[in-house]
Coordinates of C-alpha atoms in Angstrom, one line a residue:
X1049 CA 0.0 0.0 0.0
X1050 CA 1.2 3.5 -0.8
X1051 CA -0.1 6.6 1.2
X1052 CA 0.0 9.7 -1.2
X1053 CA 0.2 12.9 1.1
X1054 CA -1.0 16.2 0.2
X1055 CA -1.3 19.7 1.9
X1056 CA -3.9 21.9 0.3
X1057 CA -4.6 25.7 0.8
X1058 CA -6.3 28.2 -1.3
X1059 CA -6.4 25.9 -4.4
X1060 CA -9.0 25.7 -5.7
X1061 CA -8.1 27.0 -9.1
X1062 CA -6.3 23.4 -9.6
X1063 CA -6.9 21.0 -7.1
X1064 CA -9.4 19.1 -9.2
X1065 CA -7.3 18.7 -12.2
X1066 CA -4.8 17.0 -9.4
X1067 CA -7.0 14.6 -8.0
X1068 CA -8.2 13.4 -11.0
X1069 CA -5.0 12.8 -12.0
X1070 CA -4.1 10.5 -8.9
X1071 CA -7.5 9.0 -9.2
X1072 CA -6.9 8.1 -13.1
X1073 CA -3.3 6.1 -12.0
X1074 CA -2.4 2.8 -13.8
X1075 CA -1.2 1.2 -10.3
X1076 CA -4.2 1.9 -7.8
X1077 CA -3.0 0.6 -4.5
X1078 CA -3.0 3.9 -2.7
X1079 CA -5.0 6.1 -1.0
X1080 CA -4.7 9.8 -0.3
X1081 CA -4.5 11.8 2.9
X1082 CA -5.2 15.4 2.5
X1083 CA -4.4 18.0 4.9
X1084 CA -6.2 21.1 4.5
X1085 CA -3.9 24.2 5.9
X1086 CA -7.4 26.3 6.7
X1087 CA -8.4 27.5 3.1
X1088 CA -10.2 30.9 2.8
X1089 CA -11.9 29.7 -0.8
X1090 CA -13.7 26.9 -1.8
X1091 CA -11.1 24.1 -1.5
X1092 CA -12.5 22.4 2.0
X1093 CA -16.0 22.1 -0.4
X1094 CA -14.3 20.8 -3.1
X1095 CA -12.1 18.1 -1.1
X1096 CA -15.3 17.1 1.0
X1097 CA -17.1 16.1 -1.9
X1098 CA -14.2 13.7 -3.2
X1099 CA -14.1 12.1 0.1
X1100 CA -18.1 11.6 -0.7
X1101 CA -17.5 9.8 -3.8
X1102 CA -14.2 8.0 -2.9
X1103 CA -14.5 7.4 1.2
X1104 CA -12.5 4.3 0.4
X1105 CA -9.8 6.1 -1.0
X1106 CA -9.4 9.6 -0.2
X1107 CA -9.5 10.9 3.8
X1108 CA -9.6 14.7 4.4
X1109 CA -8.1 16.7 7.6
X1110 CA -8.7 20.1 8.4
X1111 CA -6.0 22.2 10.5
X1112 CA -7.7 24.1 13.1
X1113 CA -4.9 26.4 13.1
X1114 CA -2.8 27.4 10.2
X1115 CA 1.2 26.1 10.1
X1116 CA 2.3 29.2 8.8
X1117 CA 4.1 27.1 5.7
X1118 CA 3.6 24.3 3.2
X1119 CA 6.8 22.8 4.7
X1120 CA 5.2 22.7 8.1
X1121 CA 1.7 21.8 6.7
X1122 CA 3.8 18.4 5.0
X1123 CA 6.0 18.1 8.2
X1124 CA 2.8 17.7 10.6
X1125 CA 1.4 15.2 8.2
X1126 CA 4.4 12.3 8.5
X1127 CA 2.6 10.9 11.6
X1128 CA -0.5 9.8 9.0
X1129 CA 1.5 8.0 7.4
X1130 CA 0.9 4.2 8.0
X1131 CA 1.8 2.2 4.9
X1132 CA 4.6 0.6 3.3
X1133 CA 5.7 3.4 0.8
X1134 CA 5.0 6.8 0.9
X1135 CA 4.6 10.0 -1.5
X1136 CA 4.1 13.7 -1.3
X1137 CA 2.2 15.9 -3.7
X1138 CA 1.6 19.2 -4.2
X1139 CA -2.4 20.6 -5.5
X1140 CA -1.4 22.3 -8.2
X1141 CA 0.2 20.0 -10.5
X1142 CA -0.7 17.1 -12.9
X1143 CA 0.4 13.7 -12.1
X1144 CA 0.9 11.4 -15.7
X1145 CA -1.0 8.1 -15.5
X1146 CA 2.0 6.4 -14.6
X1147 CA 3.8 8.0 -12.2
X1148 CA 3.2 5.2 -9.2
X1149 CA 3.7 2.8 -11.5
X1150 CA 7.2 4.0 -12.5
X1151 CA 7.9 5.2 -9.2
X1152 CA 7.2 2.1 -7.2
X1153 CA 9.1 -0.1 -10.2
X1154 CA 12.3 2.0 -9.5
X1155 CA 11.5 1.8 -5.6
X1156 CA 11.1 -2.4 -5.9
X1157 CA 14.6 -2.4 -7.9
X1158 CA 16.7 -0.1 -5.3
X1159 CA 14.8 -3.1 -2.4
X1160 CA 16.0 -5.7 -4.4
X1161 CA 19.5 -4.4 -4.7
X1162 CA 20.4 -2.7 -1.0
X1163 CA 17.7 -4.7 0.6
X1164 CA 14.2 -3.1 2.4
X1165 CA 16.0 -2.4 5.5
X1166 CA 17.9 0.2 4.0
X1167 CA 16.1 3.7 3.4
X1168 CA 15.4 4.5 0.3
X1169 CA 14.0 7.8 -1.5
X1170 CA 12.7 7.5 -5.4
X1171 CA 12.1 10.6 -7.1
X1172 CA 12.1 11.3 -11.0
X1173 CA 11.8 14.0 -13.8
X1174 CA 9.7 16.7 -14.2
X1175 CA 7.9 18.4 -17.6
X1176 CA 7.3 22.0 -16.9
X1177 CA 4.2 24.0 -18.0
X1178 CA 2.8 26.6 -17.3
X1179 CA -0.3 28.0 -15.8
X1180 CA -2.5 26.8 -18.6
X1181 CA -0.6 23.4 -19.5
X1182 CA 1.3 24.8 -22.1
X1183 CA 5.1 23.2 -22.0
X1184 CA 7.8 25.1 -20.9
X1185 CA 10.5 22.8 -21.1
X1186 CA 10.8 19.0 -21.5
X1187 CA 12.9 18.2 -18.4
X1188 CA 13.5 20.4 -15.5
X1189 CA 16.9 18.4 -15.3
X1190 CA 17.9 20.4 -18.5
X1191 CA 16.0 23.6 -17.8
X1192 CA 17.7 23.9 -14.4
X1193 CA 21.3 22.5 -15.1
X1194 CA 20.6 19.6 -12.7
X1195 CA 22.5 15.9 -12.5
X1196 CA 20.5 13.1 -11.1
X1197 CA 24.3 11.5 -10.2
X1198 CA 25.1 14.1 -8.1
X1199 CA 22.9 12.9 -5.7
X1200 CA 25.6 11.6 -2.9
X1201 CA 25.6 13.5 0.5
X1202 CA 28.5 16.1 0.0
X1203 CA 26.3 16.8 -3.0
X1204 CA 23.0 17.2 -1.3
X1205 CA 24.6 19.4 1.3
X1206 CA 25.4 21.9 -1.1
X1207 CA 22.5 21.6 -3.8
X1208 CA 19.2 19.6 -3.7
X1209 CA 18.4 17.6 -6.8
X1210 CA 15.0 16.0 -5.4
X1211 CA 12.0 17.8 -6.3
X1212 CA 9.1 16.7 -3.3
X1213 CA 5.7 16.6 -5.6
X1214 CA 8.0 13.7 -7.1
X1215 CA 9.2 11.4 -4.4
X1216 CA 8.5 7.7 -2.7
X1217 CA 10.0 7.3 0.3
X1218 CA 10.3 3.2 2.2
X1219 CA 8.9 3.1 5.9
X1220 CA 12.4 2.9 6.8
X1221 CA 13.3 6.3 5.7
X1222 CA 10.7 7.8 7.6
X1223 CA 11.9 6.2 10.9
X1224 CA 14.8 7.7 10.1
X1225 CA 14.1 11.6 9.7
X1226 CA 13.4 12.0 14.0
X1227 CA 12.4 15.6 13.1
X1228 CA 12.6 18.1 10.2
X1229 CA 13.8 21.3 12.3
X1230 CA 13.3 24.8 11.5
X1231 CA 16.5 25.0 10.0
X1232 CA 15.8 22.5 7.0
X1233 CA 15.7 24.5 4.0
X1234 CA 12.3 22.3 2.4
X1235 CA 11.6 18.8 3.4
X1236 CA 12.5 17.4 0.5
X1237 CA 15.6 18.7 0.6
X1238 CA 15.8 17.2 4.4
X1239 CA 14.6 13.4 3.5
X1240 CA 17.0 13.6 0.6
X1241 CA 20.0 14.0 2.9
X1242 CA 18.4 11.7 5.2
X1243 CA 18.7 8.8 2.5
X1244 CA 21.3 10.2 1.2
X1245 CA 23.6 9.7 4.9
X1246 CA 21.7 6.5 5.6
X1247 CA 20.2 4.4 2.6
X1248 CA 20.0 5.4 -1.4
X1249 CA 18.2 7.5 -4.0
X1250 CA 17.0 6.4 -7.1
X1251 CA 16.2 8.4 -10.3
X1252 CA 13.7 7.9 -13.1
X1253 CA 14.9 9.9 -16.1
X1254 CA 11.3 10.5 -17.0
X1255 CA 8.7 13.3 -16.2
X1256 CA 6.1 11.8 -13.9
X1257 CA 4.1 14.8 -13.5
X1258 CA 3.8 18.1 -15.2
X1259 CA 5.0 20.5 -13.2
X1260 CA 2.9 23.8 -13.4
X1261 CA 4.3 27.2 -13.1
X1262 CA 2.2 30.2 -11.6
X1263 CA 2.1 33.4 -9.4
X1264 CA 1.6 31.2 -6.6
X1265 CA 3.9 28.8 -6.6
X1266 CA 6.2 28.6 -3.1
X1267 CA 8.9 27.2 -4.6
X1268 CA 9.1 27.0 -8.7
X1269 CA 11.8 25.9 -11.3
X1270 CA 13.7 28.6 -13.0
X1271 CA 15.7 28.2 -16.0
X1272 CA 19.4 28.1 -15.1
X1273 CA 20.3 28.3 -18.7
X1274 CA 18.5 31.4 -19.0
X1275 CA 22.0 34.3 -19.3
X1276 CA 19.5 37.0 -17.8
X1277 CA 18.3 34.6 -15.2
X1278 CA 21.6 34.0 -14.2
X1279 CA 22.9 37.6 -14.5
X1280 CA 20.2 38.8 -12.4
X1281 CA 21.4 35.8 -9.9
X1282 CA 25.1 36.7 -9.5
X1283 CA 24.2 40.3 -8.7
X1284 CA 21.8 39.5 -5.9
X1285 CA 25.0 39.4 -3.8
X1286 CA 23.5 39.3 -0.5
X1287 CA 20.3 37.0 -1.2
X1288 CA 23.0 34.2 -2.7
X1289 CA 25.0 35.0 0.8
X1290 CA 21.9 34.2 2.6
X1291 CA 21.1 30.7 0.4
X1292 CA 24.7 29.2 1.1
X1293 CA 24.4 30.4 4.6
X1294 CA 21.5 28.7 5.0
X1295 CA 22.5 25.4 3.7
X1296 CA 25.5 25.8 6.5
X1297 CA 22.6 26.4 8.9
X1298 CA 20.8 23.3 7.7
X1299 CA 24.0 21.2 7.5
X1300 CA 24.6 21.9 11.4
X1301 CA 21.3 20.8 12.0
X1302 CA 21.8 17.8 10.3
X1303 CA 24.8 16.9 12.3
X1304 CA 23.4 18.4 16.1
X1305 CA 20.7 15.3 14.8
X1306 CA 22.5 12.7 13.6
X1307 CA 26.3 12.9 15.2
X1308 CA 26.2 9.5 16.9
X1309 CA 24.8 7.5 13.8
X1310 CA 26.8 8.8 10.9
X1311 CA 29.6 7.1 9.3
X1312 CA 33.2 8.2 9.9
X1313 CA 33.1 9.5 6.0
X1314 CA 29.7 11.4 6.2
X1315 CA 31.2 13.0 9.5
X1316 CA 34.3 14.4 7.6
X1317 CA 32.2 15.8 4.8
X1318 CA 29.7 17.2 7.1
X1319 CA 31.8 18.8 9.0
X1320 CA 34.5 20.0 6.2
X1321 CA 31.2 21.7 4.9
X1322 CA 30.3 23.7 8.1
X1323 CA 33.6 24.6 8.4
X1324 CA 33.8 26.6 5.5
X1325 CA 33.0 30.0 6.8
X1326 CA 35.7 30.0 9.4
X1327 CA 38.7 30.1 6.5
X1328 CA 39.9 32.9 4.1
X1329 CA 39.1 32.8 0.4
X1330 CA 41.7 30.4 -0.9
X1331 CA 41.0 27.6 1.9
X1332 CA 37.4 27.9 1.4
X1333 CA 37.8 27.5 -2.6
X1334 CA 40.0 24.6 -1.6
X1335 CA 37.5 22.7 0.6
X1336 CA 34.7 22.9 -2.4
X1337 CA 37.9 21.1 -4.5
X1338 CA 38.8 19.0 -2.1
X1339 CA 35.2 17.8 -1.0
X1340 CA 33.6 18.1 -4.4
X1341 CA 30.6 20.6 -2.9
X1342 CA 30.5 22.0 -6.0
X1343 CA 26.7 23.1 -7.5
X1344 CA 26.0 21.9 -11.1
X1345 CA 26.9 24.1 -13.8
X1346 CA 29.4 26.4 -14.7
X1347 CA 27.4 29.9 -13.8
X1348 CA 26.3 28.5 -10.2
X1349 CA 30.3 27.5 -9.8
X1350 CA 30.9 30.8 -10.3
X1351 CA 28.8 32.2 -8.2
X1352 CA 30.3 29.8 -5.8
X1353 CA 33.8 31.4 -6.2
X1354 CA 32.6 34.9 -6.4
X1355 CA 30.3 34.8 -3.0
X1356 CA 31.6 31.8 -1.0

């Protein structure tokens, strides 16, 4: 069984186009929890009435207070969570018929190779569109520059890969991640470190799920190709500052959490990584080298060098 997990608010626009989707799956051994973060518009009618027409399938939780966040909103979900296999989605996308199918194939090969004891994330492509469906690009791996192989931990601590409206994570995984603190960046980015420390990721190299693009979008895929995109990037001096700080912020976290039960090598690279702020330009150039915490393509290097 495979509990899909979804936090809704203000949606309405879209959230129907998304359920359908789930509901229209080619593997159908799941069922939906969604958490509704106390929508103002007519999403709570709109959810209710699935959860008329599918009781079987689809359960519906209101928050009586709001979590400020769709990280927290996700984060207070986990404990729902009682199946084998788990995913996350967002409300405003489009899943493609088989996306659990694909998913949970790539999941049942990483088992069969590390074993179901060992936690294990699954996450895949994405085709963007926008706001009306049209397509925007192929594969956000291309749009944004990304490599599914740099998905090791001194990778992860620098740059997240995993997109969360794509992911399956084992029951063992989620035993892992004790908390997701304040200081985790998205909870994607958290679980991916998690697995990444701990068990394996796996990668389909196919869009699952059409990613839409719109004004309200919390987090949204830009295109790292773009030279005005990543003109306007490099000169936003002090909001880059303030990302790689924060990934030192989150990597601290990680190891204040998980100290006693990482291995000798993920306690080098975690704390080479924090470390980083406390040298002058040259050593700290030399510990991205040394370490390989180097983002993916050639413009965010640079912007590594200029602003580390």
């Amino acid at each position: 069984m495979i509990t899909i997990l979804m936090g809704t608010y203000n949606g309405e626009k879209f959230i129907t186009e998304q359920i359908e989707s789930i509901l229209c799956q080619t593997e159908d051994n799941w069922k939906l929890i969604i958490q509704d973060d106390c929508s103002t518009d007519a999403m709570v009618s709109i959810l209710q009435s699935y959860v008329t027409n599918y009781p079987h399938k689809i359960t519906l939780i209101q928050r009586e207070f709001p979590s400020g966040s769709a990280k927290n909103n996700f984060i207070s979900m986990l404990k729902f969570a009682k199946s084998e296999y788990i995913m996350t989605c967002d409300q405003d996308d489009i899943w493609l018929p088989s996306k659990i199918e694909l998913t949970l194939k790539k999941m049942h090969e990483s088992e069969g190779y590390y074993g179901k004891d060992k936690p294990l994330l699954v996450h895949t492509d994405l085709k963007i569109v926008d706001e009306k469906l049209e397509v925007i690009a192929e594969s956000m791996f291309h749009y944004q520059s990304l490599d599914s192989k740099r998905d090791k931990f001194n990778n992860l601590l620098v740059q997240n890969i995993v997109t969360g409206c794509t992911i399956m994570f084992n029951r063992r995984l989620l035993e892992m991640v004790y908390s997701v603190p304040e200081e985790s960046i998205m909870h994607d980015w958290w679980f991916a470190l998690v697995a990444a420390a701990f068990g394996k990721i796996g990668f389909v190299n196919e869009p699952t799920i059409l990613y839409r693009q719109h004004s309200s979008n919390e987090v949204g895929a830009k295109n790292a190709n773009s030279i005005l995109y990543n003109i306007k990037r490099l000169s936003n001096k002090e909001q880059t500052k303030l990302t790689i700080q924060s990934t030192y912020n989150q990597a601290t976290s990680f190891l204040r959490l998980y100290e006693k039960e990482l291995t000798e090598e993920c306690l080098k690279i975690v704390n080479a990584y924090i470390s980083i702020p406390d040298y002058g330009k040259l050593k700290r150039i030399n510990i991205l080298s040394e370490s390989d915490f180097w983002k993916t393509g050639l413009m965010r290097k640079c912007g590594q060098i200029l602003l580390i």
